[in-house]
Steps between C-alpha positions, in 0.01 A plus 500: 500500500646832394232738634242490777280805554215534747418531869567277797829647617431382856551142381856566381733492802833681503665155474309425179587844358863437588493163315340678200776765497774235532353325193509791253170648621391848592213595729306820423202664674410760234433422135708796379796407722823452305609141453789316343393370153682167545345416837187313590250744649252452784279805536261484795307823521292436812545308825168322450288468188505797266199727543190450287478671163213724622729610783754615238737205512855623457672378303212380288500153346540664161803699620668184636420303184631778277826524696542119493452497120751783459757299692429155360468609137873571496566125517592384149372151582147627571311496826206355692299733722209402724281783629234428761215736592449307822268738679213399273504178705517694830186689387326175404560359849351819644204495255577863431384597152649855513839353593477248213400774257797715602749211471356415160576858392860444607510168314360672192781758511759219517341298217477809277869577566604138426297492178646832386848356564407182311379701200845663481683171564318238292722220635342534846234254624252650746277268704220619730328261739419430862577206724139493625192706573434622852170605654260338255444838338187543288397814317141572412322783320279680749173674415649850503771422244774460760667173579417283799802315641453190711733253663435134583810442710789670674741237370609334175234379261491247217410772245698483180762769444594611151838488338598743222824496305642709219828485312714207394392182677146623575357187332648292787236654727182435300201319644433384854811450712541393857698774677784254563539465122583863435859476621541166321376649173737791539791261543382299195495818291846610615648156432371517141687824437 
């Protein structure tokens, strides 16, 4: 792993940070902090989870993803980047529709940025999916033209989650796939290159 960005700094002890630094790593606490280009970077921008998007998360998921792409795209061998908008799940556990809506706006910003990057770099494969659904979310049209949001659980559900892919290798992700197959399909595609 060359880059980790997110929250959860309280789970990284000084001993772990010291091991990171002894193994060509650098620990940063601000996204704009200078770093050595040949080092592995761990950027933890909050002691606990990052704040919610509607509470003006800083740095935003889009900002972290953009910085990661800027760094990783310099690798002549290519790169793999996984971006998780994890607080959608937090919101599902809480059955909080406003929280989900806000985190979906953040996800939308990230997806738009990744698709814009992919349009400029046609050799990039972009995959969008989820490991599972949380909260049993259902959306109904209400009588006044607004939407009515309902939850059937505060935990994981068996609802299907979509998978979208664009770019070279997108055909490896057609049809219904068990979530455990996504990584296997990605490896199959890479091995065929």
